[in-house]
Amino acid sequence: MTTLNPDEEALAQARQAVHAASRIAVLTGAGVSAESGVPTFRDAQSGLWASFKPEDLATEDAFRSHPERVWNWYAERRSRLQHVQPNAGHVALADFQQRHPGRLTLITQNVDGLHQRAGSTDVLALHGSIADDRWLDPCALARRPQDACSVTVAQPGQPPQCAECGNLLRPDVVWFGEMLPAEALRAAEYAALRCQVMLVVGTSGAVYPAAGLAHTARQAGAQVWVLNPHPSELDEVAHGFLRGPAAEYLPLIFGEDD
Ligand code: BJW
């Protein structure tokens, strides 16, 4: 008889749980993109990432006080995303969804679009998309509230502005203190309530309401697994841990048998 070491044992259990479940929810965070070369928020070591906490940059107040600083943070991240690719973890999830339609709900806090680029469909993107912009304020000159600004001027290193009223474009992401997209959040809560297994991948579990989905799943009776090389704030919710990198472990969990 072969004896498995604790890591192999956990991996085998998680894999078995996933393959036995008809309703799986996967909640991802920045760690799932780390091996694609996208820095995580709270591990970041360089540039603005090191100088400011996410709470100091990812807020409307920060943007209103220092629009250039925040805009350039996003510009740098957008530029980096042009040179990265989905990794084996993103691909494993997308392949599983394609092989098993309707079985896996993918909920992500990431704004990088890498799950979608890997081929995942119906991704519940709780914190928006870094690829998109929207106006910061309603147009000051509009006659009707639904009318948006239309004429945009851009100076290098500054957020584009409405030439007529001075309104600024901002990234279409969810900052601290802002509501999450209602439909995506509702669908994510529904998936958390109904799933038999939830796998939480590469998130510190520090940001709510996303982190609360793991609590919801656990309270509703799901088996909860955490995949993260380091301890996270959601460890206390988990039935089991996988202490490893997402790009290596996700293919082992979601791949087909040889
Ligand atoms: C690997 C790896 C590898 C490394 N493989 N893993 C309840 C309690 C307390 C506070 C609140 C609460 N409810 C709401 C709040 C307030 C607030 C909040 O949560 N604050 C906390 C900081 C305490 N939440 C909000 O404000 C939210 N809105 C809201 O609640 O609206 C309702 C409301 C509004 C108004 C009034 C009243 C109520 C909005 C939260 C928005 C978060 N936005 C950001 C920025 C998005 C845009 C952008 O990208 O710039 O989202 S912040 C940032 O954090 C980003 C991320 O999605 C999010 C989570 O980060 P994540 O993914 O966990 O990354 P890291 O870096 O923290 O962790 C990486 C992990 O990966 C680590 O664990 C590593 O070990 C691991 N890792 N390599 C696997 N290879």
Tab-separated table of C-alpha atoms and ligand atoms in Angstrom:
chain	number	residue	atom	x	y	z
A	1	MET	CA	0.000	0.000	0.000
A	2	THR	CA	1.337	3.481	-0.878
A	3	THR	CA	1.471	5.964	2.013
A	4	LEU	CA	0.665	9.564	1.064
A	5	ASN	CA	2.425	12.488	2.771
A	6	PRO	CA	0.122	15.120	4.343
A	7	ASP	CA	0.223	17.371	1.262
A	8	GLU	CA	-0.609	14.531	-1.101
A	9	GLU	CA	-3.340	13.379	1.260
A	10	ALA	CA	-4.962	16.852	1.301
A	11	LEU	CA	-4.670	17.126	-2.448
A	12	ALA	CA	-6.281	13.740	-2.940
A	13	GLN	CA	-9.134	14.687	-0.580
A	14	ALA	CA	-9.756	18.034	-2.267
A	15	ARG	CA	-9.675	16.437	-5.680
A	16	GLN	CA	-12.084	13.752	-4.580
A	17	ALA	CA	-14.464	16.334	-3.070
A	18	VAL	CA	-14.433	18.421	-6.250
A	19	HIS	CA	-14.962	15.502	-8.578
A	20	ALA	CA	-17.828	14.134	-6.459
A	21	ALA	CA	-19.664	17.483	-6.307
A	22	SER	CA	-22.246	18.623	-8.789
A	23	ARG	CA	-22.173	22.232	-7.538
A	24	ILE	CA	-18.720	23.733	-7.014
A	25	ALA	CA	-17.886	27.360	-6.284
A	26	VAL	CA	-14.364	28.722	-6.702
A	27	LEU	CA	-13.500	32.104	-5.181
A	28	THR	CA	-10.236	33.529	-6.474
A	29	GLY	CA	-8.032	36.433	-5.473
A	30	ALA	CA	-4.795	38.008	-6.599
A	31	GLY	CA	-2.725	34.900	-5.796
A	32	VAL	CA	-4.244	32.990	-8.722
A	33	SER	CA	-2.550	35.461	-11.073
A	34	ALA	CA	0.750	35.672	-9.171
A	35	GLU	CA	2.443	33.056	-11.337
A	36	SER	CA	1.372	34.984	-14.441
A	37	GLY	CA	3.541	37.828	-13.127
A	38	VAL	CA	0.774	40.035	-11.705
A	39	PRO	CA	1.806	41.331	-8.272
A	40	THR	CA	-0.639	40.634	-5.471
A	41	PHE	CA	-1.855	43.569	-3.388
A	42	ARG	CA	-0.538	42.776	0.015
A	43	ASP	CA	2.679	40.984	-1.051
A	44	ALA	CA	3.748	43.696	-3.471
A	45	GLN	CA	7.348	44.798	-3.084
A	46	SER	CA	7.972	47.524	-5.640
A	47	GLY	CA	6.926	51.000	-6.815
A	48	LEU	CA	3.636	52.434	-5.648
A	49	TRP	CA	2.691	48.961	-4.532
A	50	ALA	CA	5.287	49.101	-1.794
A	51	SER	CA	4.705	52.751	-0.818
A	52	PHE	CA	0.926	52.671	-0.402
A	53	LYS	CA	-1.519	50.176	1.022
A	54	PRO	CA	-4.420	49.231	-1.291
A	55	GLU	CA	-6.659	51.129	1.122
A	56	ASP	CA	-4.647	54.312	0.320
A	57	LEU	CA	-4.986	54.039	-3.462
A	58	ALA	CA	-8.165	52.097	-4.171
A	59	THR	CA	-10.634	54.671	-2.895
A	60	GLU	CA	-12.641	57.479	-4.411
A	61	ASP	CA	-11.099	59.886	-1.908
A	62	ALA	CA	-7.594	58.922	-3.038
A	63	PHE	CA	-8.569	59.492	-6.673
A	64	ARG	CA	-10.174	62.866	-5.961
A	65	SER	CA	-7.180	64.012	-3.884
A	66	HIS	CA	-4.432	62.600	-6.134
A	67	PRO	CA	-5.984	61.752	-9.522
A	68	GLU	CA	-2.635	61.539	-11.294
A	69	ARG	CA	-1.112	59.202	-8.723
A	70	VAL	CA	-4.047	56.808	-8.779
A	71	TRP	CA	-4.495	57.004	-12.568
A	72	ASN	CA	-0.803	56.224	-13.086
A	73	TRP	CA	-1.029	53.250	-10.712
A	74	TYR	CA	-3.760	51.841	-12.921
A	75	ALA	CA	-1.912	52.801	-16.116
A	76	GLU	CA	1.153	50.890	-14.937
A	77	ARG	CA	-0.970	47.851	-14.088
A	78	ARG	CA	-2.821	48.000	-17.418
A	79	SER	CA	0.450	48.150	-19.249
A	80	ARG	CA	1.813	45.155	-17.336
A	81	LEU	CA	-1.307	43.140	-18.143
A	82	GLN	CA	-0.592	43.475	-21.853
A	83	HIS	CA	2.519	41.377	-21.340
A	84	VAL	CA	1.163	38.575	-19.150
A	85	GLN	CA	-0.736	35.410	-19.977
A	86	PRO	CA	-3.207	33.235	-18.072
A	87	ASN	CA	-1.323	30.514	-16.202
A	88	ALA	CA	-1.988	26.809	-15.773
A	89	GLY	CA	-4.325	27.537	-12.838
A	90	HIS	CA	-6.611	29.800	-14.881
A	91	VAL	CA	-6.545	27.259	-17.701
A	92	ALA	CA	-7.383	24.299	-15.415
A	93	LEU	CA	-10.499	26.087	-14.161
A	94	ALA	CA	-11.585	27.100	-17.664
A	95	ASP	CA	-11.032	23.573	-19.018
A	96	PHE	CA	-13.051	22.050	-16.176
A	97	GLN	CA	-15.923	24.469	-16.871
A	98	GLN	CA	-15.854	23.517	-20.529
A	99	ARG	CA	-15.811	19.783	-19.812
A	100	HIS	CA	-18.542	20.087	-17.141
A	101	PRO	CA	-20.963	22.857	-18.157
A	102	GLY	CA	-22.981	24.338	-15.284
A	103	ARG	CA	-21.033	22.570	-12.551
A	104	LEU	CA	-18.519	25.226	-11.475
A	105	THR	CA	-19.306	28.835	-10.620
A	106	LEU	CA	-16.205	31.002	-10.830
A	107	ILE	CA	-16.229	34.047	-8.565
A	108	THR	CA	-13.248	36.370	-8.726
A	109	GLN	CA	-12.088	39.459	-6.899
A	110	ASN	CA	-9.553	40.048	-9.657
A	111	VAL	CA	-9.925	42.805	-12.199
A	112	ASP	CA	-7.186	41.507	-14.513
A	113	GLY	CA	-9.414	39.537	-16.932
A	114	LEU	CA	-7.088	36.509	-16.913
A	115	HIS	CA	-9.853	34.001	-16.097
A	116	GLN	CA	-11.840	35.290	-19.054
A	117	ARG	CA	-8.765	35.209	-21.309
A	118	ALA	CA	-8.186	31.576	-20.277
A	119	GLY	CA	-11.673	30.739	-21.569
A	120	SER	CA	-13.775	30.839	-18.399
A	121	THR	CA	-17.332	31.923	-19.021
A	122	ASP	CA	-19.896	33.606	-16.798
A	123	VAL	CA	-17.156	34.803	-14.458
A	124	LEU	CA	-18.640	36.704	-11.511
A	125	ALA	CA	-16.216	39.625	-11.350
A	126	LEU	CA	-16.973	41.178	-7.972
A	127	HIS	CA	-14.528	44.091	-8.216
A	128	GLY	CA	-15.068	45.137	-11.843
A	129	SER	CA	-12.620	45.227	-14.727
A	130	ILE	CA	-9.384	47.192	-15.028
A	131	ALA	CA	-9.793	47.255	-18.803
A	132	ASP	CA	-12.794	49.588	-18.592
A	133	ASP	CA	-13.311	53.206	-17.561
A	134	ARG	CA	-16.331	55.181	-16.473
A	135	TRP	CA	-17.062	58.785	-15.567
A	136	LEU	CA	-16.354	59.755	-11.969
A	137	ASP	CA	-19.392	62.029	-11.649
A	138	PRO	CA	-22.625	62.683	-13.497
A	139	CYS	CA	-22.070	65.252	-16.246
A	140	ALA	CA	-22.389	68.720	-14.720
A	141	LEU	CA	-23.869	70.128	-17.945
A	142	ALA	CA	-26.310	67.320	-18.737
A	143	ARG	CA	-30.015	68.125	-18.833
A	144	ARG	CA	-30.998	64.569	-17.918
A	145	PRO	CA	-29.225	62.441	-15.266
A	146	GLN	CA	-28.658	59.604	-17.715
A	147	ASP	CA	-26.710	61.814	-20.131
A	148	ALA	CA	-22.982	61.234	-19.844
A	149	CYS	CA	-20.065	63.427	-20.834
A	150	SER	CA	-18.988	62.893	-24.390
A	151	VAL	CA	-15.886	64.878	-25.293
A	152	THR	CA	-12.709	63.523	-23.807
A	153	VAL	CA	-9.308	65.196	-23.688
A	154	ALA	CA	-6.225	63.477	-22.366
A	155	GLN	CA	-2.915	64.861	-21.109
A	156	PRO	CA	-0.034	62.430	-20.629
A	157	GLY	CA	0.034	60.984	-17.109
A	158	GLN	CA	-3.369	62.394	-16.188
A	159	PRO	CA	-6.838	60.918	-16.236
A	160	PRO	CA	-8.786	61.860	-19.364
A	161	GLN	CA	-11.246	64.685	-18.761
A	162	CYS	CA	-14.490	65.947	-20.220
A	163	ALA	CA	-13.519	68.969	-22.304
A	164	GLU	CA	-16.779	70.685	-21.382
A	165	CYS	CA	-17.365	70.129	-17.668
A	166	GLY	CA	-14.004	68.831	-16.389
A	167	ASN	CA	-15.376	65.483	-15.216
A	168	LEU	CA	-12.704	62.765	-14.948
A	169	LEU	CA	-12.632	59.235	-16.293
A	170	ARG	CA	-11.824	56.609	-13.657
A	171	PRO	CA	-11.178	52.862	-13.847
A	172	ASP	CA	-14.388	50.818	-13.737
A	173	VAL	CA	-13.333	48.877	-10.649
A	174	VAL	CA	-14.782	48.678	-7.147
A	175	TRP	CA	-12.946	50.783	-4.619
A	176	PHE	CA	-13.221	50.568	-0.839
A	177	GLY	CA	-16.495	52.030	0.361
A	178	GLU	CA	-18.212	51.339	-2.962
A	179	MET	CA	-20.978	48.860	-3.658
A	180	LEU	CA	-20.135	45.724	-5.584
A	181	PRO	CA	-22.018	45.096	-8.858
A	182	ALA	CA	-25.372	43.961	-7.520
A	183	GLU	CA	-26.081	41.198	-10.000
A	184	ALA	CA	-22.624	39.590	-9.704
A	185	LEU	CA	-22.771	39.751	-5.903
A	186	ARG	CA	-26.255	38.254	-5.811
A	187	ALA	CA	-25.193	35.407	-8.123
A	188	ALA	CA	-22.077	34.804	-6.028
A	189	GLU	CA	-24.106	34.651	-2.814
A	190	TYR	CA	-26.506	32.211	-4.464
A	191	ALA	CA	-23.602	30.014	-5.586
A	192	ALA	CA	-22.099	30.126	-2.072
A	193	LEU	CA	-25.407	29.059	-0.546
A	194	ARG	CA	-25.927	26.181	-2.985
A	195	CYS	CA	-22.458	24.773	-3.519
A	196	GLN	CA	-21.359	21.481	-2.034
A	197	VAL	CA	-17.679	22.419	-2.254
A	198	MET	CA	-16.081	25.856	-2.189
A	199	LEU	CA	-12.419	26.281	-3.069
A	200	VAL	CA	-10.885	29.600	-1.997
A	201	VAL	CA	-7.777	30.310	-4.045
A	202	GLY	CA	-5.056	32.911	-3.557
A	203	THR	CA	-6.787	35.499	-1.443
A	204	SER	CA	-5.827	37.017	1.879
A	205	GLY	CA	-9.535	36.851	2.778
A	206	ALA	CA	-9.255	40.345	4.225
A	207	VAL	CA	-11.747	42.139	1.994
A	208	TYR	CA	-15.512	41.940	2.399
A	209	PRO	CA	-18.118	41.135	1.224
A	210	ALA	CA	-16.083	38.766	-1.017
A	211	ALA	CA	-14.462	36.976	1.934
A	212	GLY	CA	-17.882	36.544	3.533
A	213	LEU	CA	-18.831	34.141	0.728
A	214	ALA	CA	-16.602	31.460	2.286
A	215	HIS	CA	-18.411	31.889	5.618
A	216	THR	CA	-21.754	31.680	3.822
A	217	ALA	CA	-20.756	28.466	2.061
A	218	ARG	CA	-19.512	26.883	5.267
A	219	GLN	CA	-22.659	27.834	7.206
A	220	ALA	CA	-24.815	26.438	4.406
A	221	GLY	CA	-23.074	23.076	4.694
A	222	ALA	CA	-20.434	23.177	1.959
A	223	GLN	CA	-17.011	21.661	2.348
A	224	VAL	CA	-14.575	24.588	2.190
A	225	TRP	CA	-10.975	24.278	1.012
A	226	VAL	CA	-8.311	26.992	1.013
A	227	LEU	CA	-5.505	26.902	-1.559
A	228	ASN	CA	-2.746	29.334	-0.603
A	229	PRO	CA	0.988	28.926	0.025
A	230	HIS	CA	0.613	31.112	3.139
A	231	PRO	CA	-1.883	31.427	5.994
A	232	SER	CA	-4.959	33.518	5.180
A	233	GLU	CA	-7.793	35.080	7.145
A	234	LEU	CA	-10.109	32.391	5.793
A	235	ASP	CA	-8.142	29.465	7.202
A	236	GLU	CA	-10.454	29.320	10.197
A	237	VAL	CA	-13.402	28.692	7.877
A	238	ALA	CA	-11.756	25.865	5.968
A	239	HIS	CA	-12.200	22.132	6.402
A	240	GLY	CA	-8.867	21.618	4.649
A	241	PHE	CA	-5.829	23.510	3.330
A	242	LEU	CA	-3.652	23.110	0.313
A	243	ARG	CA	-0.398	24.925	0.982
A	244	GLY	CA	0.932	25.506	-2.475
A	245	PRO	CA	0.894	27.711	-5.564
A	246	ALA	CA	-2.317	27.914	-7.572
A	247	ALA	CA	-0.766	27.306	-10.993
A	248	GLU	CA	0.668	24.027	-9.760
A	249	TYR	CA	-2.218	22.776	-7.609
A	250	LEU	CA	-5.290	23.758	-9.648
A	251	PRO	CA	-4.385	21.440	-12.555
A	252	LEU	CA	-3.870	18.624	-10.032
A	253	ILE	CA	-7.309	19.253	-8.503
A	254	PHE	CA	-9.345	19.928	-11.634
A	255	GLY	CA	-7.493	17.851	-14.254
A	256	GLU	CA	-8.892	14.627	-15.621
A	257	ASP	CA	-7.536	11.260	-14.467
A	258	ASP	CA	-4.716	9.988	-16.662
B	1	BJW	C1	-0.943	32.846	-3.721
B	1	BJW	C2	0.116	32.746	-4.598
B	1	BJW	C3	0.083	31.667	-5.470
B	1	BJW	C4	0.470	34.488	-3.425
B	1	BJW	N1	-0.935	30.811	-5.446
B	1	BJW	N2	-1.947	31.983	-3.694
B	1	BJW	C5	-16.936	43.602	6.912
B	1	BJW	C6	-15.938	43.631	7.864
B	1	BJW	C7	-14.925	44.598	7.810
B	1	BJW	C8	-14.880	45.534	6.776
B	1	BJW	C9	-15.864	45.489	5.828
B	1	BJW	C10	-16.866	44.548	5.909
B	1	BJW	N3	-17.687	44.745	4.839
B	1	BJW	C11	-17.215	45.764	4.105
B	1	BJW	C12	-16.115	46.257	4.681
B	1	BJW	C13	-15.294	47.411	4.171
B	1	BJW	C14	-14.371	47.043	3.055
B	1	BJW	C15	-13.377	46.010	3.555
B	1	BJW	O1	-13.471	44.836	3.276
B	1	BJW	N4	-12.376	46.464	4.272
B	1	BJW	C16	-11.321	45.563	4.789
B	1	BJW	C17	-9.956	46.044	4.351
B	1	BJW	C18	-11.457	45.499	6.283
B	1	BJW	N5	-15.072	46.582	1.876
B	1	BJW	C19	-15.562	47.436	0.972
B	1	BJW	O2	-15.461	48.644	1.098
B	1	BJW	C20	-16.270	46.846	-0.226
B	1	BJW	N6	-17.513	47.508	-0.464
B	1	BJW	C21	-18.541	47.392	0.385
B	1	BJW	O3	-18.504	46.711	1.389
B	1	BJW	O4	-19.672	48.076	-0.042
B	1	BJW	C22	-20.787	48.126	0.855
B	1	BJW	C23	-20.857	49.477	1.450
B	1	BJW	C24	-20.524	50.582	0.712
B	1	BJW	C25	-20.616	51.847	1.262
B	1	BJW	C26	-21.010	51.976	2.580
B	1	BJW	C27	-21.323	50.851	3.308
B	1	BJW	C28	-21.260	49.590	2.743
B	1	BJW	C29	-15.479	47.085	-1.492
B	1	BJW	C30	-14.162	46.357	-1.516
B	1	BJW	C31	-13.409	46.700	-2.805
B	1	BJW	C32	-12.005	46.110	-2.839
B	1	BJW	N7	-11.323	46.648	-3.972
B	1	BJW	C33	-9.989	46.181	-4.278
B	1	BJW	C34	-9.430	47.039	-5.440
B	1	BJW	C35	-10.076	46.651	-6.757
B	1	BJW	C36	-9.571	47.474	-7.863
B	1	BJW	C37	-8.098	47.259	-8.122
B	1	BJW	O5	-7.675	46.143	-8.480
B	1	BJW	O6	-7.353	48.225	-7.989
B	1	BJW	O7	-10.016	44.804	-4.617
B	1	BJW	S1	-8.839	46.236	-2.897
B	1	BJW	C38	-7.989	44.758	-3.315
B	1	BJW	O8	-8.239	43.747	-2.293
B	1	BJW	C39	-8.671	44.238	-4.578
B	1	BJW	C40	-8.711	42.767	-4.342
B	1	BJW	O9	-9.679	42.159	-5.170
B	1	BJW	C41	-8.999	42.682	-2.877
B	1	BJW	C42	-8.624	41.388	-2.248
B	1	BJW	O10	-7.250	41.166	-2.369
B	1	BJW	P1	-6.712	39.680	-2.537
B	1	BJW	O11	-7.137	39.141	-3.835
B	1	BJW	O12	-7.061	38.886	-1.341
B	1	BJW	O13	-5.132	39.938	-2.645
B	1	BJW	P2	-4.044	39.982	-1.487
B	1	BJW	O14	-2.824	40.611	-2.063
B	1	BJW	O15	-4.588	40.557	-0.253
B	1	BJW	O16	-3.734	38.452	-1.182
B	1	BJW	C43	-3.065	37.618	-2.129
B	1	BJW	C44	-3.038	36.218	-1.552
B	1	BJW	O17	-2.488	35.366	-2.537
B	1	BJW	C45	-2.153	36.073	-0.300
B	1	BJW	O18	-2.885	35.381	0.699
B	1	BJW	C46	-0.977	35.230	-0.775
B	1	BJW	O19	-0.480	34.342	0.228
B	1	BJW	C47	-1.612	34.454	-1.895
B	1	BJW	N8	-0.688	33.985	-2.927
B	1	BJW	N9	1.008	33.792	-4.329
B	1	BJW	C48	-1.929	31.002	-4.497
B	1	BJW	N10	1.103	31.482	-6.351
